[in-house]
Amino acid sequence: MEKEILRAEHISKAYGDKEILKDIDFSLEEGELVCLLGVSGVGKTTLFNILSGLTKPDSGSVKLKDSQGEFRDITGKNGELSYMLQKDLLLPHMHVIDNVALPLTLGGMSKQKARETASEHFKRFGLEGTQFKYPSQLSGGMRQRAALLRTYLCGNRVALLDEPFSALDTITRSSMQEWFLEVMDELKMSTIFITHDIDEAILISDRIYIMSGSPASLTKEFRIDRPKPRNQAFTLTEEFLEYKKEIRRLLFADQIAFS
C-alpha cells in the first residue's frame, strides 16, 4: 500500500525452549498511530526491541520505507527508529534543554546550535520556561513531555513509545493523553504505541492490534473511526463502550486475565 511506512513480516522469537513471538505480521501507515494492546508479559517489549534493532528475530524481517519510496530491510539495525521507554531516562546532572537536545549533539551539532534548535519546540511541547531546570525539578508529566520531545528530535520517521504514561497518576495520565493527541496530530508522527490499558488504546489509536497467547501473536485488528484529536468525553460515549466491550470479550475469550 502506498501509505505504508513500516512493515513487520512473519516475526518469530524464542529464548531457549520458550517461544515468545510467533509469526507476527503488521504494518504502519504514514502519520498513523497504532497501538499494540496486551497484558503485561505477553511480549510487547520483545517485539519493540526487534523493531528497534536491539534484538534480532529468529525469523522474519522489519522493513522501512526510505525517502525514495522504496522499502529497505532494517532488521537488526538500531538507530533507524526512535524509541521511548517507560522511564524517561533524563540525565539528572544535565539541564532539561541539554537532555532534550542530546540526539542533536550526539549527531555532531554544536551545543549552542542544538540548544537553539530544541528551544524552538519547547512551547509546542508545553515545556516553555523549563530549559534550565534539572529533571528533578519537573513533575512526572513534564518529564514525559521532555522525553517525548527528545524522541521527536531524533529525527527518525517512526517512533516507538513503550507505555510512556504508565507511571503517571490517573489525573495526570488523562491530561497527558489529551495533550499527546493534540501534539501528535500536529506533528503527524508515525507511531507505534505499547499499552496494556484498553481505555488508553481506544482513546489515542487509529488502529489497535490485540497481542495475546503464548507464544504471542496478533489475534485481531480494530480500526477506531472517530476523528482525532479526541478528548476524555469520547470515553463516555456508546461508541467507545462498544469498542471496549468487544476488546475485553476477545481478551477473555483467549483466557487472558486482564488487570
PDB file of C-alpha atoms in Angstrom:
ATOM      1  CA  MET A   1       0.000   0.000   0.000  1.00  0.00           C
ATOM      2  CA  GLU A   2       1.276   3.470  -0.863  1.00  0.00           C
ATOM      3  CA  LYS A   3       0.782   4.910   2.622  1.00  0.00           C
ATOM      4  CA  GLU A   4       2.725   2.193   4.429  1.00  0.00           C
ATOM      5  CA  ILE A   5       5.952   3.332   6.046  1.00  0.00           C
ATOM      6  CA  LEU A   6       6.882   0.279   8.153  1.00  0.00           C
ATOM      7  CA  ARG A   7       6.318  -3.433   7.763  1.00  0.00           C
ATOM      8  CA  ALA A   8       6.933  -6.260  10.212  1.00  0.00           C
ATOM      9  CA  GLU A   9       6.793  -9.564   8.354  1.00  0.00           C
ATOM     10  CA  HIS A  10       6.495 -13.004   9.973  1.00  0.00           C
ATOM     11  CA  ILE A  11       8.406 -12.099  13.144  1.00  0.00           C
ATOM     12  CA  SER A  12       9.142 -15.018  15.482  1.00  0.00           C
ATOM     13  CA  LYS A  13      11.379 -15.124  18.554  1.00  0.00           C
ATOM     14  CA  ALA A  14      12.247 -17.680  21.224  1.00  0.00           C
ATOM     15  CA  TYR A  15      14.573 -17.656  24.215  1.00  0.00           C
ATOM     16  CA  GLY A  16      15.802 -21.185  24.707  1.00  0.00           C
ATOM     17  CA  ASP A  17      12.830 -23.536  24.621  1.00  0.00           C
ATOM     18  CA  LYS A  18      10.302 -20.767  25.284  1.00  0.00           C
ATOM     19  CA  GLU A  19       8.634 -19.237  22.249  1.00  0.00           C
ATOM     20  CA  ILE A  20       7.816 -15.559  22.855  1.00  0.00           C
ATOM     21  CA  LEU A  21       6.542 -14.358  19.464  1.00  0.00           C
ATOM     22  CA  LYS A  22       5.136 -16.368  16.587  1.00  0.00           C
ATOM     23  CA  ASP A  23       4.582 -15.210  13.003  1.00  0.00           C
ATOM     24  CA  ILE A  24       3.744 -11.585  13.777  1.00  0.00           C
ATOM     25  CA  ASP A  25       2.857  -9.575  10.693  1.00  0.00           C
ATOM     26  CA  PHE A  26       1.633  -5.960  10.671  1.00  0.00           C
ATOM     27  CA  SER A  27       2.128  -2.551   9.078  1.00  0.00           C
ATOM     28  CA  LEU A  28       2.155   1.147   9.961  1.00  0.00           C
ATOM     29  CA  GLU A  29       0.999   3.957   7.686  1.00  0.00           C
ATOM     30  CA  GLU A  30       2.490   7.452   7.446  1.00  0.00           C
ATOM     31  CA  GLY A  31       1.134   9.727  10.175  1.00  0.00           C
ATOM     32  CA  GLU A  32      -0.729   6.862  11.813  1.00  0.00           C
ATOM     33  CA  LEU A  33      -0.758   5.830  15.476  1.00  0.00           C
ATOM     34  CA  VAL A  34      -1.065   2.087  16.026  1.00  0.00           C
ATOM     35  CA  CYS A  35      -1.378   0.528  19.484  1.00  0.00           C
ATOM     36  CA  LEU A  36      -0.154  -2.916  20.451  1.00  0.00           C
ATOM     37  CA  LEU A  37      -2.543  -3.893  23.231  1.00  0.00           C
ATOM     38  CA  GLY A  38      -1.903  -6.833  25.523  1.00  0.00           C
ATOM     39  CA  VAL A  39      -1.376  -7.781  29.140  1.00  0.00           C
ATOM     40  CA  SER A  40       1.983  -7.335  30.850  1.00  0.00           C
ATOM     41  CA  GLY A  41       4.460 -10.054  29.934  1.00  0.00           C
ATOM     42  CA  VAL A  42       2.840 -11.052  26.647  1.00  0.00           C
ATOM     43  CA  GLY A  43       5.880 -10.000  24.588  1.00  0.00           C
ATOM     44  CA  LYS A  44       5.170  -6.421  23.532  1.00  0.00           C
ATOM     45  CA  THR A  45       8.561  -5.090  24.611  1.00  0.00           C
ATOM     46  CA  THR A  46      10.323  -8.017  22.936  1.00  0.00           C
ATOM     47  CA  LEU A  47       8.608  -7.032  19.701  1.00  0.00           C
ATOM     48  CA  PHE A  48       9.653  -3.403  20.202  1.00  0.00           C
ATOM     49  CA  ASN A  49      13.258  -4.469  20.757  1.00  0.00           C
ATOM     50  CA  ILE A  50      13.096  -6.305  17.440  1.00  0.00           C
ATOM     51  CA  LEU A  51      11.527  -3.349  15.613  1.00  0.00           C
ATOM     52  CA  SER A  52      14.188  -1.017  17.020  1.00  0.00           C
ATOM     53  CA  GLY A  53      17.041  -3.332  16.044  1.00  0.00           C
ATOM     54  CA  LEU A  54      18.144  -4.050  19.614  1.00  0.00           C
ATOM     55  CA  THR A  55      17.184  -7.719  19.220  1.00  0.00           C
ATOM     56  CA  LYS A  56      17.271  -9.922  16.140  1.00  0.00           C
ATOM     57  CA  PRO A  57      14.264 -12.141  15.433  1.00  0.00           C
ATOM     58  CA  ASP A  58      14.736 -15.846  14.845  1.00  0.00           C
ATOM     59  CA  SER A  59      12.801 -15.384  11.624  1.00  0.00           C
ATOM     60  CA  GLY A  60      11.045 -12.590   9.794  1.00  0.00           C
ATOM     61  CA  SER A  61      12.056  -9.056   8.861  1.00  0.00           C
ATOM     62  CA  VAL A  62      11.437  -5.364   9.573  1.00  0.00           C
ATOM     63  CA  LYS A  63      11.261  -3.039   6.557  1.00  0.00           C
ATOM     64  CA  LEU A  64      11.185   0.773   6.474  1.00  0.00           C
ATOM     65  CA  LYS A  65      10.245   2.967   3.517  1.00  0.00           C
ATOM     66  CA  ASP A  66      13.081   5.314   2.533  1.00  0.00           C
ATOM     67  CA  SER A  67      12.817   8.839   1.122  1.00  0.00           C
ATOM     68  CA  GLN A  68      12.653   7.409  -2.410  1.00  0.00           C
ATOM     69  CA  GLY A  69       9.603   5.348  -1.518  1.00  0.00           C
ATOM     70  CA  GLU A  70      11.428   2.003  -1.533  1.00  0.00           C
ATOM     71  CA  PHE A  71      11.311  -0.433   1.374  1.00  0.00           C
ATOM     72  CA  ARG A  72      14.655  -1.493   2.783  1.00  0.00           C
ATOM     73  CA  ASP A  73      15.436  -4.173   5.344  1.00  0.00           C
ATOM     74  CA  ILE A  74      16.366  -2.701   8.743  1.00  0.00           C
ATOM     75  CA  THR A  75      16.228  -5.972  10.703  1.00  0.00           C
ATOM     76  CA  GLY A  76      18.836  -5.870  13.464  1.00  0.00           C
ATOM     77  CA  LYS A  77      19.857  -2.268  12.675  1.00  0.00           C
ATOM     78  CA  ASN A  78      19.435   0.090  15.608  1.00  0.00           C
ATOM     79  CA  GLY A  79      19.016   3.836  15.262  1.00  0.00           C
ATOM     80  CA  GLU A  80      16.576   3.563  12.355  1.00  0.00           C
ATOM     81  CA  LEU A  81      13.511   4.152  14.562  1.00  0.00           C
ATOM     82  CA  SER A  82      13.112   6.428  17.593  1.00  0.00           C
ATOM     83  CA  TYR A  83      12.448   4.504  20.808  1.00  0.00           C
ATOM     84  CA  MET A  84      10.983   5.956  24.023  1.00  0.00           C
ATOM     85  CA  LEU A  85      10.936   3.626  27.016  1.00  0.00           C
ATOM     86  CA  GLN A  86       8.565   3.610  30.007  1.00  0.00           C
ATOM     87  CA  LYS A  87      11.097   5.532  32.125  1.00  0.00           C
ATOM     88  CA  ASP A  88      12.036   8.987  30.872  1.00  0.00           C
ATOM     89  CA  LEU A  89      15.796   8.311  31.346  1.00  0.00           C
ATOM     90  CA  LEU A  90      16.578  12.015  31.671  1.00  0.00           C
ATOM     91  CA  LEU A  91      20.128  12.550  32.915  1.00  0.00           C
ATOM     92  CA  PRO A  92      19.875  14.145  36.383  1.00  0.00           C
ATOM     93  CA  HIS A  93      23.047  16.246  36.114  1.00  0.00           C
ATOM     94  CA  MET A  94      22.025  17.933  32.845  1.00  0.00           C
ATOM     95  CA  HIS A  95      19.593  20.804  32.296  1.00  0.00           C
ATOM     96  CA  VAL A  96      16.323  19.919  30.577  1.00  0.00           C
ATOM     97  CA  ILE A  97      17.408  21.716  27.405  1.00  0.00           C
ATOM     98  CA  ASP A  98      20.571  19.617  27.170  1.00  0.00           C
ATOM     99  CA  ASN A  99      18.687  16.393  27.903  1.00  0.00           C
ATOM    100  CA  VAL A 100      16.214  17.169  25.142  1.00  0.00           C
ATOM    101  CA  ALA A 101      18.929  18.253  22.685  1.00  0.00           C
ATOM    102  CA  LEU A 102      21.038  15.140  23.306  1.00  0.00           C
ATOM    103  CA  PRO A 103      20.165  13.451  19.965  1.00  0.00           C
ATOM    104  CA  LEU A 104      21.320  16.586  18.158  1.00  0.00           C
ATOM    105  CA  THR A 105      24.655  16.888  19.973  1.00  0.00           C
ATOM    106  CA  LEU A 106      25.311  13.160  19.585  1.00  0.00           C
ATOM    107  CA  GLY A 107      24.691  13.675  15.879  1.00  0.00           C
ATOM    108  CA  GLY A 108      27.505  16.230  15.720  1.00  0.00           C
ATOM    109  CA  MET A 109      25.637  19.519  16.190  1.00  0.00           C
ATOM    110  CA  SER A 110      27.304  22.131  18.410  1.00  0.00           C
ATOM    111  CA  LYS A 111      25.874  22.535  21.910  1.00  0.00           C
ATOM    112  CA  GLN A 112      24.708  26.089  21.189  1.00  0.00           C
ATOM    113  CA  LYS A 113      23.019  25.195  17.897  1.00  0.00           C
ATOM    114  CA  ALA A 114      21.423  22.116  19.477  1.00  0.00           C
ATOM    115  CA  ARG A 115      20.018  24.256  22.282  1.00  0.00           C
ATOM    116  CA  GLU A 116      18.615  26.770  19.805  1.00  0.00           C
ATOM    117  CA  THR A 117      17.035  24.044  17.678  1.00  0.00           C
ATOM    118  CA  ALA A 118      15.495  22.259  20.664  1.00  0.00           C
ATOM    119  CA  SER A 119      14.218  25.509  22.201  1.00  0.00           C
ATOM    120  CA  GLU A 120      12.079  26.154  19.129  1.00  0.00           C
ATOM    121  CA  HIS A 121       9.872  23.215  20.185  1.00  0.00           C
ATOM    122  CA  PHE A 122       9.565  23.869  23.929  1.00  0.00           C
ATOM    123  CA  LYS A 123       6.357  25.890  23.651  1.00  0.00           C
ATOM    124  CA  ARG A 124       4.681  23.311  21.400  1.00  0.00           C
ATOM    125  CA  PHE A 125       5.518  20.573  23.919  1.00  0.00           C
ATOM    126  CA  GLY A 126       4.328  22.603  26.903  1.00  0.00           C
ATOM    127  CA  LEU A 127       7.841  22.982  28.295  1.00  0.00           C
ATOM    128  CA  GLU A 128       8.403  26.731  27.972  1.00  0.00           C
ATOM    129  CA  GLY A 129      10.395  28.031  30.943  1.00  0.00           C
ATOM    130  CA  THR A 130      11.905  24.677  31.916  1.00  0.00           C
ATOM    131  CA  GLN A 131      15.007  24.888  29.722  1.00  0.00           C
ATOM    132  CA  PHE A 132      17.468  25.457  32.554  1.00  0.00           C
ATOM    133  CA  LYS A 133      15.771  23.428  35.239  1.00  0.00           C
ATOM    134  CA  TYR A 134      17.002  19.980  36.215  1.00  0.00           C
ATOM    135  CA  PRO A 135      14.830  16.871  35.722  1.00  0.00           C
ATOM    136  CA  SER A 136      14.314  16.573  39.491  1.00  0.00           C
ATOM    137  CA  GLN A 137      12.521  19.922  39.397  1.00  0.00           C
ATOM    138  CA  LEU A 138       9.875  18.696  36.934  1.00  0.00           C
ATOM    139  CA  SER A 139       6.649  16.816  37.585  1.00  0.00           C
ATOM    140  CA  GLY A 140       6.229  13.327  36.164  1.00  0.00           C
ATOM    141  CA  GLY A 141       4.092  14.626  33.312  1.00  0.00           C
ATOM    142  CA  MET A 142       6.601  17.328  32.412  1.00  0.00           C
ATOM    143  CA  ARG A 143       9.432  14.800  32.425  1.00  0.00           C
ATOM    144  CA  GLN A 144       7.486  12.652  29.966  1.00  0.00           C
ATOM    145  CA  ARG A 145       6.907  15.682  27.730  1.00  0.00           C
ATOM    146  CA  ALA A 146      10.654  16.309  27.728  1.00  0.00           C
ATOM    147  CA  ALA A 147      11.344  12.658  26.923  1.00  0.00           C
ATOM    148  CA  LEU A 148       8.848  12.765  24.058  1.00  0.00           C
ATOM    149  CA  LEU A 149      10.454  15.915  22.652  1.00  0.00           C
ATOM    150  CA  ARG A 150      13.852  14.226  22.832  1.00  0.00           C
ATOM    151  CA  THR A 151      12.375  11.267  20.936  1.00  0.00           C
ATOM    152  CA  TYR A 152      10.953  13.622  18.300  1.00  0.00           C
ATOM    153  CA  LEU A 153      14.316  15.352  17.863  1.00  0.00           C
ATOM    154  CA  CYS A 154      15.939  12.038  16.995  1.00  0.00           C
ATOM    155  CA  GLY A 155      14.613  12.877  13.533  1.00  0.00           C
ATOM    156  CA  ASN A 156      13.507   9.366  12.620  1.00  0.00           C
ATOM    157  CA  ARG A 157      10.340   8.857  10.635  1.00  0.00           C
ATOM    158  CA  VAL A 158       8.832   6.281  13.011  1.00  0.00           C
ATOM    159  CA  ALA A 159       8.618   6.466  16.814  1.00  0.00           C
ATOM    160  CA  LEU A 160       8.172   3.521  19.187  1.00  0.00           C
ATOM    161  CA  LEU A 161       6.609   4.512  22.536  1.00  0.00           C
ATOM    162  CA  ASP A 162       6.627   1.850  25.261  1.00  0.00           C
ATOM    163  CA  GLU A 163       3.888   2.672  27.821  1.00  0.00           C
ATOM    164  CA  PRO A 164       5.141   6.250  28.332  1.00  0.00           C
ATOM    165  CA  PHE A 165       2.256   7.233  30.635  1.00  0.00           C
ATOM    166  CA  SER A 166       2.030   4.066  32.760  1.00  0.00           C
ATOM    167  CA  ALA A 167       3.833   5.540  35.788  1.00  0.00           C
ATOM    168  CA  LEU A 168       1.628   8.645  35.984  1.00  0.00           C
ATOM    169  CA  ASP A 169      -1.314   9.104  38.338  1.00  0.00           C
ATOM    170  CA  THR A 170      -4.789   8.866  36.824  1.00  0.00           C
ATOM    171  CA  ILE A 171      -5.457  12.617  36.558  1.00  0.00           C
ATOM    172  CA  THR A 172      -2.038  13.413  35.098  1.00  0.00           C
ATOM    173  CA  ARG A 173      -2.312  10.487  32.719  1.00  0.00           C
ATOM    174  CA  SER A 174      -5.678  11.672  31.370  1.00  0.00           C
ATOM    175  CA  SER A 175      -4.295  15.164  30.843  1.00  0.00           C
ATOM    176  CA  MET A 176      -1.201  13.778  29.106  1.00  0.00           C
ATOM    177  CA  GLN A 177      -3.276  11.611  26.788  1.00  0.00           C
ATOM    178  CA  GLU A 178      -5.293  14.595  25.561  1.00  0.00           C
ATOM    179  CA  TRP A 179      -2.152  16.714  25.160  1.00  0.00           C
ATOM    180  CA  PHE A 180      -0.411  13.843  23.382  1.00  0.00           C
ATOM    181  CA  LEU A 181      -3.246  13.514  20.859  1.00  0.00           C
ATOM    182  CA  GLU A 182      -3.087  17.223  20.063  1.00  0.00           C
ATOM    183  CA  VAL A 183       0.675  17.374  19.570  1.00  0.00           C
ATOM    184  CA  MET A 184       0.817  14.111  17.599  1.00  0.00           C
ATOM    185  CA  ASP A 185      -1.964  15.339  15.314  1.00  0.00           C
ATOM    186  CA  GLU A 186       0.064  18.490  14.697  1.00  0.00           C
ATOM    187  CA  LEU A 187       3.374  16.688  14.105  1.00  0.00           C
ATOM    188  CA  LYS A 188       1.893  13.823  12.041  1.00  0.00           C
ATOM    189  CA  MET A 189       4.418  11.407  13.519  1.00  0.00           C
ATOM    190  CA  SER A 190       4.123   7.761  12.508  1.00  0.00           C
ATOM    191  CA  THR A 191       3.931   5.983  15.848  1.00  0.00           C
ATOM    192  CA  ILE A 192       3.602   2.536  17.382  1.00  0.00           C
ATOM    193  CA  PHE A 193       2.452   2.690  20.996  1.00  0.00           C
ATOM    194  CA  ILE A 194       2.555  -0.133  23.560  1.00  0.00           C
ATOM    195  CA  THR A 195      -0.089  -0.258  26.271  1.00  0.00           C
ATOM    196  CA  HIS A 196      -1.988  -2.746  28.397  1.00  0.00           C
ATOM    197  CA  ASP A 197      -4.710  -0.155  29.104  1.00  0.00           C
ATOM    198  CA  ILE A 198      -7.813  -0.708  26.955  1.00  0.00           C
ATOM    199  CA  ASP A 199      -9.173   2.810  27.504  1.00  0.00           C
ATOM    200  CA  GLU A 200      -5.874   4.407  26.514  1.00  0.00           C
ATOM    201  CA  ALA A 201      -5.626   2.299  23.363  1.00  0.00           C
ATOM    202  CA  ILE A 202      -9.131   3.241  22.188  1.00  0.00           C
ATOM    203  CA  LEU A 203      -8.647   6.922  23.018  1.00  0.00           C
ATOM    204  CA  ILE A 204      -5.385   7.507  21.139  1.00  0.00           C
ATOM    205  CA  SER A 205      -5.260   4.947  18.330  1.00  0.00           C
ATOM    206  CA  ASP A 206      -6.068   4.905  14.653  1.00  0.00           C
ATOM    207  CA  ARG A 207      -5.758   1.128  14.796  1.00  0.00           C
ATOM    208  CA  ILE A 208      -5.306  -1.406  17.597  1.00  0.00           C
ATOM    209  CA  TYR A 209      -3.656  -4.792  17.301  1.00  0.00           C
ATOM    210  CA  ILE A 210      -4.576  -7.265  20.045  1.00  0.00           C
ATOM    211  CA  MET A 211      -1.467  -9.201  21.099  1.00  0.00           C
ATOM    212  CA  SER A 212      -2.211 -12.378  23.012  1.00  0.00           C
ATOM    213  CA  GLY A 213      -1.335 -16.006  23.502  1.00  0.00           C
ATOM    214  CA  SER A 214       1.811 -17.910  24.383  1.00  0.00           C
ATOM    215  CA  PRO A 215       3.699 -17.617  22.130  1.00  0.00           C
ATOM    216  CA  ALA A 216       2.186 -14.238  21.339  1.00  0.00           C
ATOM    217  CA  SER A 217       0.569 -13.433  18.030  1.00  0.00           C
ATOM    218  CA  LEU A 218      -1.654 -10.652  16.725  1.00  0.00           C
ATOM    219  CA  THR A 219      -5.154 -12.066  17.020  1.00  0.00           C
ATOM    220  CA  LYS A 220      -7.350  -9.135  15.989  1.00  0.00           C
ATOM    221  CA  GLU A 221      -7.188  -5.665  14.451  1.00  0.00           C
ATOM    222  CA  PHE A 222      -9.561  -2.841  15.382  1.00  0.00           C
ATOM    223  CA  ARG A 223      -9.852   0.399  13.426  1.00  0.00           C
ATOM    224  CA  ILE A 224     -11.032   3.334  15.555  1.00  0.00           C
ATOM    225  CA  ASP A 225     -13.012   5.544  13.192  1.00  0.00           C
ATOM    226  CA  ARG A 226     -13.594   8.537  15.493  1.00  0.00           C
ATOM    227  CA  PRO A 227     -11.773  11.669  14.181  1.00  0.00           C
ATOM    228  CA  LYS A 228      -8.707  12.893  16.077  1.00  0.00           C
ATOM    229  CA  PRO A 229      -7.665  14.574  18.235  1.00  0.00           C
ATOM    230  CA  ARG A 230     -10.134  13.132  20.771  1.00  0.00           C
ATOM    231  CA  ASN A 231     -10.750  14.123  24.378  1.00  0.00           C
ATOM    232  CA  GLN A 232     -11.848  12.324  27.519  1.00  0.00           C
ATOM    233  CA  ALA A 233     -15.523  12.919  26.659  1.00  0.00           C
ATOM    234  CA  PHE A 234     -15.135  10.233  23.989  1.00  0.00           C
ATOM    235  CA  THR A 235     -14.578   7.646  26.750  1.00  0.00           C
ATOM    236  CA  LEU A 236     -18.181   8.183  27.915  1.00  0.00           C
ATOM    237  CA  THR A 237     -19.819   7.540  24.550  1.00  0.00           C
ATOM    238  CA  GLU A 238     -21.659   4.412  23.466  1.00  0.00           C
ATOM    239  CA  GLU A 239     -19.209   4.053  20.576  1.00  0.00           C
ATOM    240  CA  PHE A 240     -16.258   3.919  22.975  1.00  0.00           C
ATOM    241  CA  LEU A 241     -18.002   1.414  25.244  1.00  0.00           C
ATOM    242  CA  GLU A 242     -18.774  -0.855  22.295  1.00  0.00           C
ATOM    243  CA  TYR A 243     -15.095  -0.906  21.307  1.00  0.00           C
ATOM    244  CA  LYS A 244     -14.151  -1.643  24.912  1.00  0.00           C
ATOM    245  CA  LYS A 245     -16.724  -4.421  25.266  1.00  0.00           C
ATOM    246  CA  GLU A 246     -15.526  -6.164  22.104  1.00  0.00           C
ATOM    247  CA  ILE A 247     -11.851  -5.881  23.053  1.00  0.00           C
ATOM    248  CA  ARG A 248     -12.499  -7.240  26.563  1.00  0.00           C
ATOM    249  CA  ARG A 249     -14.590 -10.053  25.122  1.00  0.00           C
ATOM    250  CA  LEU A 250     -11.733 -11.033  22.831  1.00  0.00           C
ATOM    251  CA  LEU A 251      -9.136 -10.915  25.589  1.00  0.00           C
ATOM    252  CA  PHE A 252     -11.224 -13.016  27.953  1.00  0.00           C
ATOM    253  CA  ALA A 253     -12.180 -15.410  25.149  1.00  0.00           C
ATOM    254  CA  ASP A 254      -8.469 -16.126  24.824  1.00  0.00           C
ATOM    255  CA  GLN A 255      -8.489 -16.883  28.571  1.00  0.00           C
ATOM    256  CA  ILE A 256      -6.239 -13.946  29.440  1.00  0.00           C
ATOM    257  CA  ALA A 257      -6.722 -12.474  32.874  1.00  0.00           C
ATOM    258  CA  PHE A 258      -6.759  -8.758  32.191  1.00  0.00           C
ATOM    259  CA  SER A 259      -5.905  -6.496  35.094  1.00  0.00           C
TER     260      SER A 259
END
